[in-house]
mmCIF file with all atom_site columns, C-alpha atoms in Angstrom:
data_model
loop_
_atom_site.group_PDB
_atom_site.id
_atom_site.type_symbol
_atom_site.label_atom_id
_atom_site.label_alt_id
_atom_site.label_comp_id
_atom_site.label_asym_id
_atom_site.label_entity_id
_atom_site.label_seq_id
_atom_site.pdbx_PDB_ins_code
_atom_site.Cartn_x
_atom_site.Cartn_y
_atom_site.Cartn_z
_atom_site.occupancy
_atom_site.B_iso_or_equiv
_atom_site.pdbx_formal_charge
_atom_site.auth_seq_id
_atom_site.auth_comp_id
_atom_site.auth_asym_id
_atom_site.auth_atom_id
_atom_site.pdbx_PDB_model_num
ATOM 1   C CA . UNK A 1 1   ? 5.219   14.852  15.671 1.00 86.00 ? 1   UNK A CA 1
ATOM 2   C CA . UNK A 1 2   ? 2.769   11.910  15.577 1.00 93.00 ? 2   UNK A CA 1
ATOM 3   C CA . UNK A 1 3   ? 3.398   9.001   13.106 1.00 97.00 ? 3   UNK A CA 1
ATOM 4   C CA . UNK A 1 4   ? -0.067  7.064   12.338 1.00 98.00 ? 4   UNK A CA 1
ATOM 5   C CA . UNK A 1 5   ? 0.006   2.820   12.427 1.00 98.00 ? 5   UNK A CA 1
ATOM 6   C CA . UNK A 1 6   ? -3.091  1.843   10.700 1.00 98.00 ? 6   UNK A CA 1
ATOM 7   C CA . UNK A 1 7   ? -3.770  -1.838  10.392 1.00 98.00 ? 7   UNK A CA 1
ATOM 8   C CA . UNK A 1 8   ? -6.211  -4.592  9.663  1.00 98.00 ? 8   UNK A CA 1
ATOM 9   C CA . UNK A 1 9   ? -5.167  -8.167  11.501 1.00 97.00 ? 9   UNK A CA 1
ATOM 10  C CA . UNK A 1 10  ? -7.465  -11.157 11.611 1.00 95.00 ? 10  UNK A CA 1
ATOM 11  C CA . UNK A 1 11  ? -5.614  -13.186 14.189 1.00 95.00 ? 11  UNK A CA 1
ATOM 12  C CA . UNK A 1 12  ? -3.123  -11.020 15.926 1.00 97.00 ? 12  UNK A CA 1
ATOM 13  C CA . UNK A 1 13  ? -0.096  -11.553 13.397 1.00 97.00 ? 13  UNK A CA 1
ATOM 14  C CA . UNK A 1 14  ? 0.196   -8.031  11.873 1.00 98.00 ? 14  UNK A CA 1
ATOM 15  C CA . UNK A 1 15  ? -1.404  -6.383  14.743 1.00 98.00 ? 15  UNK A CA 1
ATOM 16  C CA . UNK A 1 16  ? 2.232   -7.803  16.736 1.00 98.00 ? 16  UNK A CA 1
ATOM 17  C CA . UNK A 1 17  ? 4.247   -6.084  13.526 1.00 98.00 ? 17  UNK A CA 1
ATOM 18  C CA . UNK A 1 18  ? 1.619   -2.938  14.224 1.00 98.00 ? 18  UNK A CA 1
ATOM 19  C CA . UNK A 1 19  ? 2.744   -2.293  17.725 1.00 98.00 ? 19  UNK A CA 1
ATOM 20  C CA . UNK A 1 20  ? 6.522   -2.952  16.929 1.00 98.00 ? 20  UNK A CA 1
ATOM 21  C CA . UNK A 1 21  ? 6.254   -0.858  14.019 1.00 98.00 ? 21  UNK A CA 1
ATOM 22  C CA . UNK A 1 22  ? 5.431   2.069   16.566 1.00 98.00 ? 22  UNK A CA 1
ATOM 23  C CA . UNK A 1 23  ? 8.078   1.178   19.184 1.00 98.00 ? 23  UNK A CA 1
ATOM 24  C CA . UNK A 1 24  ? 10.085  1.989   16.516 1.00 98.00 ? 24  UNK A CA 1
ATOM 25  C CA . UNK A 1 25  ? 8.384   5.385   16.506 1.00 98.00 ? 25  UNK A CA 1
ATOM 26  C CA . UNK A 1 26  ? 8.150   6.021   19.460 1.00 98.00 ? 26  UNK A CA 1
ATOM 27  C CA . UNK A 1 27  ? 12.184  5.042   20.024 1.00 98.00 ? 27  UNK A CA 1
ATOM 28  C CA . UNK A 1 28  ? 12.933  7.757   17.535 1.00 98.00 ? 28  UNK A CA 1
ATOM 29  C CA . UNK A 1 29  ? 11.060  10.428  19.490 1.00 97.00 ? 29  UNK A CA 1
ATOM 30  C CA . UNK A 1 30  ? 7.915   10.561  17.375 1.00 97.00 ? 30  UNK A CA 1
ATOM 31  C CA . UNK A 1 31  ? 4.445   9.684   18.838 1.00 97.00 ? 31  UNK A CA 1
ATOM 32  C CA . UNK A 1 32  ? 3.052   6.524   17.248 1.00 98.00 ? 32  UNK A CA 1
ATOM 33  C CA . UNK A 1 33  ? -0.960  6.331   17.089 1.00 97.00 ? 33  UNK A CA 1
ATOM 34  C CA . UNK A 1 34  ? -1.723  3.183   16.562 1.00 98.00 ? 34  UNK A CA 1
ATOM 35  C CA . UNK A 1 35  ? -4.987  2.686   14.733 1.00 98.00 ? 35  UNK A CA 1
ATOM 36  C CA . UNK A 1 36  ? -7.124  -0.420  13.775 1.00 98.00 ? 36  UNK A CA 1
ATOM 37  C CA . UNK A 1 37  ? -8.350  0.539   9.913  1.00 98.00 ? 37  UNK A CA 1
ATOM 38  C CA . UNK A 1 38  ? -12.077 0.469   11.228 1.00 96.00 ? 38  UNK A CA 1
ATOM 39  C CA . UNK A 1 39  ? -11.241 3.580   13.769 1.00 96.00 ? 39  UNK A CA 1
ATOM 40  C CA . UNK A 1 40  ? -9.080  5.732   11.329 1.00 96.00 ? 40  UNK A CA 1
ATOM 41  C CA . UNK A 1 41  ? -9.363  7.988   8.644  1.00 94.00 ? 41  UNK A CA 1
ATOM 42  C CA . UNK A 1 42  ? -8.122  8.355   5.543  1.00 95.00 ? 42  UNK A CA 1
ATOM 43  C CA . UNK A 1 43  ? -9.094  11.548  5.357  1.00 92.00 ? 43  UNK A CA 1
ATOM 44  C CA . UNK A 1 44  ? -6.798  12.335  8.338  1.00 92.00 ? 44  UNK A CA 1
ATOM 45  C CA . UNK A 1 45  ? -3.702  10.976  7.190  1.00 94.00 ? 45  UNK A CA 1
ATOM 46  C CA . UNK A 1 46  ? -3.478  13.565  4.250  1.00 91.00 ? 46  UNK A CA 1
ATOM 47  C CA . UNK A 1 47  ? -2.219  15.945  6.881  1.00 92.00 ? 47  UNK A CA 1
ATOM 48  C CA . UNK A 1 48  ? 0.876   13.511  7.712  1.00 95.00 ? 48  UNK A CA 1
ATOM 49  C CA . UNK A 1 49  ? 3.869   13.411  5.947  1.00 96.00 ? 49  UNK A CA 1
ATOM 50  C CA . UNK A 1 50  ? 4.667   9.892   7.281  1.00 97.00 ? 50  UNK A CA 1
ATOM 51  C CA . UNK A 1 51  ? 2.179   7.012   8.099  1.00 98.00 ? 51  UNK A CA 1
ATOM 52  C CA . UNK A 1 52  ? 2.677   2.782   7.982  1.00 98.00 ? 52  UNK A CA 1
ATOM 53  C CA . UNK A 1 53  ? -0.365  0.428   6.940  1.00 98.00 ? 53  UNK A CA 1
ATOM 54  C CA . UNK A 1 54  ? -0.267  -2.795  7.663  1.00 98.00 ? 54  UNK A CA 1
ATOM 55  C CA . UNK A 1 55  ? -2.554  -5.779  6.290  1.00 98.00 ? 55  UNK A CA 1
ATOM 56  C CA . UNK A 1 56  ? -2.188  -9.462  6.260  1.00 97.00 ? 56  UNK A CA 1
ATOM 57  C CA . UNK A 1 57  ? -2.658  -11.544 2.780  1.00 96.00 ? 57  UNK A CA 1
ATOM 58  C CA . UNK A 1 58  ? -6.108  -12.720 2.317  1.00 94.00 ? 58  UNK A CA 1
ATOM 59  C CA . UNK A 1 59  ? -7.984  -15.118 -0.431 1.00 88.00 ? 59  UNK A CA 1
ATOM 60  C CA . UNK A 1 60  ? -5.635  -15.076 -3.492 1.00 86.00 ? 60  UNK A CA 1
ATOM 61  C CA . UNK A 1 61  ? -3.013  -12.896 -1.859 1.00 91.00 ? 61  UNK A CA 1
ATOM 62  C CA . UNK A 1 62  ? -5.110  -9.519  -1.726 1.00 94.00 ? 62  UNK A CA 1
ATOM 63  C CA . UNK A 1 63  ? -5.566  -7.139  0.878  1.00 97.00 ? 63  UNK A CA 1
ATOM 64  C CA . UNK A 1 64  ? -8.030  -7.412  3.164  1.00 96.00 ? 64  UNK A CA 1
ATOM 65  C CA . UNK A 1 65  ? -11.648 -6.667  1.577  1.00 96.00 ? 65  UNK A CA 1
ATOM 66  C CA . UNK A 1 66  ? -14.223 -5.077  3.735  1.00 96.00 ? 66  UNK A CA 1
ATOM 67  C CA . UNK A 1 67  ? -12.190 -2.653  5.925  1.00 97.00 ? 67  UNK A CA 1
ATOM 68  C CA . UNK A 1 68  ? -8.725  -2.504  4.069  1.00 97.00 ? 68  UNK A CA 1
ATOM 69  C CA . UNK A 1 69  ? -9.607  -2.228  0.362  1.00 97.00 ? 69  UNK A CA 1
ATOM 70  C CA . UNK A 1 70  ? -11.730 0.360   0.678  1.00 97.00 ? 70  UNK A CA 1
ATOM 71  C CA . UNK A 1 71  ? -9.230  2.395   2.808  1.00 98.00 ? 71  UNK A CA 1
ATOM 72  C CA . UNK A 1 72  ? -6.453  2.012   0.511  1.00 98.00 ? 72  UNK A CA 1
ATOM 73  C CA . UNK A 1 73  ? -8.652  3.094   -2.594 1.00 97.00 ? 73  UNK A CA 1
ATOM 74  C CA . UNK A 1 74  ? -9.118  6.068   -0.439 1.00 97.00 ? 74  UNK A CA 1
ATOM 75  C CA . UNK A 1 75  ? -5.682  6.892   0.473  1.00 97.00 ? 75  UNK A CA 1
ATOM 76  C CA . UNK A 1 76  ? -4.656  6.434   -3.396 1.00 97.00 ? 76  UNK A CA 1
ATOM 77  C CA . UNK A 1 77  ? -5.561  10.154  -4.505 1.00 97.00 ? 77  UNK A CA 1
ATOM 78  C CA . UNK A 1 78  ? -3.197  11.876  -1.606 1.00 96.00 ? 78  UNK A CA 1
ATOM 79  C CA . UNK A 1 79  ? -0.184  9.359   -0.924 1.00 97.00 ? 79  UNK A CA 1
ATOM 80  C CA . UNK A 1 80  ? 1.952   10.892  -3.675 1.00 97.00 ? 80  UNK A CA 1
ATOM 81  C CA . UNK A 1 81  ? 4.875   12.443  -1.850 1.00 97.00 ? 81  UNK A CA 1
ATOM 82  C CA . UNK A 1 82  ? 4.091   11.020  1.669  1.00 97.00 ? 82  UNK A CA 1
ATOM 83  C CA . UNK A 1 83  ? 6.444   8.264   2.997  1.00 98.00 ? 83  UNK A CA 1
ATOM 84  C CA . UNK A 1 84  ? 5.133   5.059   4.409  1.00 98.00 ? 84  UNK A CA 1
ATOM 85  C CA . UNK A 1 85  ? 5.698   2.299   5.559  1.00 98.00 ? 85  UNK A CA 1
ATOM 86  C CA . UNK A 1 86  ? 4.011   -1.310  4.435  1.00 98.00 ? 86  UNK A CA 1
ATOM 87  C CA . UNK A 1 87  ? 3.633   -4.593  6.167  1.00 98.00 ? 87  UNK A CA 1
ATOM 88  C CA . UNK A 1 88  ? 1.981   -7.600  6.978  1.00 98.00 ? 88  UNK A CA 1
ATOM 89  C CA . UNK A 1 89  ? 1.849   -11.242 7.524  1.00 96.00 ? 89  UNK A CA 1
ATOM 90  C CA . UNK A 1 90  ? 1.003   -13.763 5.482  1.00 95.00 ? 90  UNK A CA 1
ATOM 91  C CA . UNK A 1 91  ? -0.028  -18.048 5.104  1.00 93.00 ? 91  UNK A CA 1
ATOM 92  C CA . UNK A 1 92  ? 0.733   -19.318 1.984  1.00 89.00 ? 92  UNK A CA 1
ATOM 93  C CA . UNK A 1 93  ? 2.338   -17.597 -1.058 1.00 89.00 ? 93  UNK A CA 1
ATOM 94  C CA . UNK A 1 94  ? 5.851   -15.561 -1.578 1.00 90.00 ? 94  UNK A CA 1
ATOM 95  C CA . UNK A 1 95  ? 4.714   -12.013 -0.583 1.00 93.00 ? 95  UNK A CA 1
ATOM 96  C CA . UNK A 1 96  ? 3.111   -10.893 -3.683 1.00 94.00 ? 96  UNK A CA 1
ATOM 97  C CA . UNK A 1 97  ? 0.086   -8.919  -1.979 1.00 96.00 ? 97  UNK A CA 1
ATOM 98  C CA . UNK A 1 98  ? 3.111   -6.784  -0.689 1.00 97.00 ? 98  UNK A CA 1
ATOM 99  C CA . UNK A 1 99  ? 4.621   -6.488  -3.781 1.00 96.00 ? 99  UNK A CA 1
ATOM 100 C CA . UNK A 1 100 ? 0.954   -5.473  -5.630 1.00 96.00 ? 100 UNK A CA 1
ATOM 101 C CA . UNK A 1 101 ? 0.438   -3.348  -2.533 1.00 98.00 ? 101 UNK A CA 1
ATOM 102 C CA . UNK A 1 102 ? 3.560   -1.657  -2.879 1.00 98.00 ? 102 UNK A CA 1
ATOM 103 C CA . UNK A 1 103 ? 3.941   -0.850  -6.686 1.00 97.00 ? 103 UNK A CA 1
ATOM 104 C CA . UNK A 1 104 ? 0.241   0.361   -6.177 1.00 97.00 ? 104 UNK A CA 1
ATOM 105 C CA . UNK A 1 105 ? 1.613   2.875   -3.676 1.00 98.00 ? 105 UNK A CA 1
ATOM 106 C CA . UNK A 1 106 ? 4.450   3.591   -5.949 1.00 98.00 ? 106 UNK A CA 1
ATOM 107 C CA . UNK A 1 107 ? 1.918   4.245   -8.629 1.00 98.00 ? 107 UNK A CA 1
ATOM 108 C CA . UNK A 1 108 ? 0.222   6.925   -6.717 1.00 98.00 ? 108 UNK A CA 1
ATOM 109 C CA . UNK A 1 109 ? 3.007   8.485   -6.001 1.00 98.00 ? 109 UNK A CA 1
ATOM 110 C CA . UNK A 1 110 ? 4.122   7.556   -2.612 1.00 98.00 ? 110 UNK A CA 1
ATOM 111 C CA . UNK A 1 111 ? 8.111   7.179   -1.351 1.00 98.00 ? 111 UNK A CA 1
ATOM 112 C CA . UNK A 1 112 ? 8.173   3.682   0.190  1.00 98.00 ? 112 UNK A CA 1
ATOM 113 C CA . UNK A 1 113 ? 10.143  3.066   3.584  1.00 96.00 ? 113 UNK A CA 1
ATOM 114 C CA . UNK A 1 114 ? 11.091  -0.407  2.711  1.00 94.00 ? 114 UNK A CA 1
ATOM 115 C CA . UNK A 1 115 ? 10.442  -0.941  -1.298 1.00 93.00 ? 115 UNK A CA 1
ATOM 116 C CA . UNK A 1 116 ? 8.694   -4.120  -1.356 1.00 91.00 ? 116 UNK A CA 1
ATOM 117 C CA . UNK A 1 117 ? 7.345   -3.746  2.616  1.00 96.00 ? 117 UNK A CA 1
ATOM 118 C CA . UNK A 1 118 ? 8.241   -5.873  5.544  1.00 97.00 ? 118 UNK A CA 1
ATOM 119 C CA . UNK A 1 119 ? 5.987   -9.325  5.674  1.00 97.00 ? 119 UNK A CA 1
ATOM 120 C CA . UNK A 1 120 ? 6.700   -11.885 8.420  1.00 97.00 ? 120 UNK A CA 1
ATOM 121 C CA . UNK A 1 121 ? 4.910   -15.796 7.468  1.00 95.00 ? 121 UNK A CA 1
ATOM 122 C CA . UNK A 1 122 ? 2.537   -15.869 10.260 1.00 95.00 ? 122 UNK A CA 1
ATOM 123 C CA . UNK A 1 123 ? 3.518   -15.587 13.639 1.00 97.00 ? 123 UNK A CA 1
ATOM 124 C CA . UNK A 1 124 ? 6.334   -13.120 13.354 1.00 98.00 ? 124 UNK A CA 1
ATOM 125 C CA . UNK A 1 125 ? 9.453   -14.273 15.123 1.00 97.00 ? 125 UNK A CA 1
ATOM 126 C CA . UNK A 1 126 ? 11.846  -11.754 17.372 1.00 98.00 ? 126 UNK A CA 1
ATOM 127 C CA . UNK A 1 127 ? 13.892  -11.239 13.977 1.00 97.00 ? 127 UNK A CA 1
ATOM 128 C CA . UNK A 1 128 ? 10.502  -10.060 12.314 1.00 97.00 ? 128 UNK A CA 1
ATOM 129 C CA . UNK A 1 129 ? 9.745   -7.626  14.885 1.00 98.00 ? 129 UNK A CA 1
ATOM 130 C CA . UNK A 1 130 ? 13.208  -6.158  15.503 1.00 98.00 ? 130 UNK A CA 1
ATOM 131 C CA . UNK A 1 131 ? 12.620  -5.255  11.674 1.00 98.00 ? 131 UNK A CA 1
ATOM 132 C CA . UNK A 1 132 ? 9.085   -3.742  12.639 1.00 98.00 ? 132 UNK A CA 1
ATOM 133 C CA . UNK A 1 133 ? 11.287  -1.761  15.164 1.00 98.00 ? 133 UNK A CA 1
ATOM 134 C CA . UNK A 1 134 ? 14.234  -1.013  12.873 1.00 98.00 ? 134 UNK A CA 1
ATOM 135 C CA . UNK A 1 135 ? 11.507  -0.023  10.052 1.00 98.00 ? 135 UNK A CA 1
ATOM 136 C CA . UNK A 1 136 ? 9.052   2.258   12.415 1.00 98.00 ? 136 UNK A CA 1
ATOM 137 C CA . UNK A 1 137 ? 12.227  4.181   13.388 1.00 98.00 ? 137 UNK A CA 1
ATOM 138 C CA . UNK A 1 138 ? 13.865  4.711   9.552  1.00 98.00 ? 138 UNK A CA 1
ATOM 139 C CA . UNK A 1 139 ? 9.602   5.800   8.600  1.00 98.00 ? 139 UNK A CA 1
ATOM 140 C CA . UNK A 1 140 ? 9.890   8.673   11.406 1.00 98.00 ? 140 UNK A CA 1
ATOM 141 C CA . UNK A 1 141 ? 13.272  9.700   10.903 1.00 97.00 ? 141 UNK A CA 1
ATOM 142 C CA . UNK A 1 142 ? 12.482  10.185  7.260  1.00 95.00 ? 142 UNK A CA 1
ATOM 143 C CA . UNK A 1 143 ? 10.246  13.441  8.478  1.00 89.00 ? 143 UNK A CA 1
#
């Protein structure tokens, strides 16, 4: 079974929770394909039961706009039922592009991993990723 990781990371912060996220996988006996958003398909992931996206805040606390967005908007019309797993890192704020992102998921039906996503303020710490790790692992036991 292979467990998509599709992410979006400006400077390296969620890209770290990315590959943690599939060590988590991958320590659960799934195969983690790890994807930046520009190389996958949204298309793709309708065939998976189980996938995690991960996106850092940008602007005004938004996802990412040129790659990310449009992705999302994408994935919207055949999430409902999947399971998946959100995260991301973030600057400034409290977390509520996760929460936005994650009622929007809700709202299209999806069956969130962690219900309001796993976000780590900027560099994430050893804590942060162990919860990448513990996360990944819950997302592909849940198939």
């Amino acid at each position: 079974m292979s467990v998509s990781v599709v992410y979006w990371s400006g400077t390296g912060n969620t890209q770290a929770m990315a590959e943690a996220v599939a060590e988590g996988i991958s320590s659960a006996g799934a195969q983690a394909e790890v994807l930046e958003v520009g190389s996958a398909d949204a298309s793709a992931l309708s065939s998976e039961t189980a996938f995690a996206l991960g996106c850092p805040s940008m602007g005004a606390e938004q996802l990412e706009e040129t790659e990310m967005e449009p992705f999302v908007e994408a994935l919207e019309p055949i999430v409902s039922g999947k399971k998946i797993l959100l995260f991301g890192s973030y600057g400034w704020g409290d977390g509520e592009w996760m929460r936005d992102w994650a009622e929007r998921m809700k709202n299209a039906g999806a069956v969130l991993i962690r219900e309001e996503g796993l976000i780590a303020n900027e560099t994430p710490d050893d804590e942060a990723l162990e919860d990448c790790r513990l996360a990944g692992k819950e997302l592909a036991e849940s198939v």
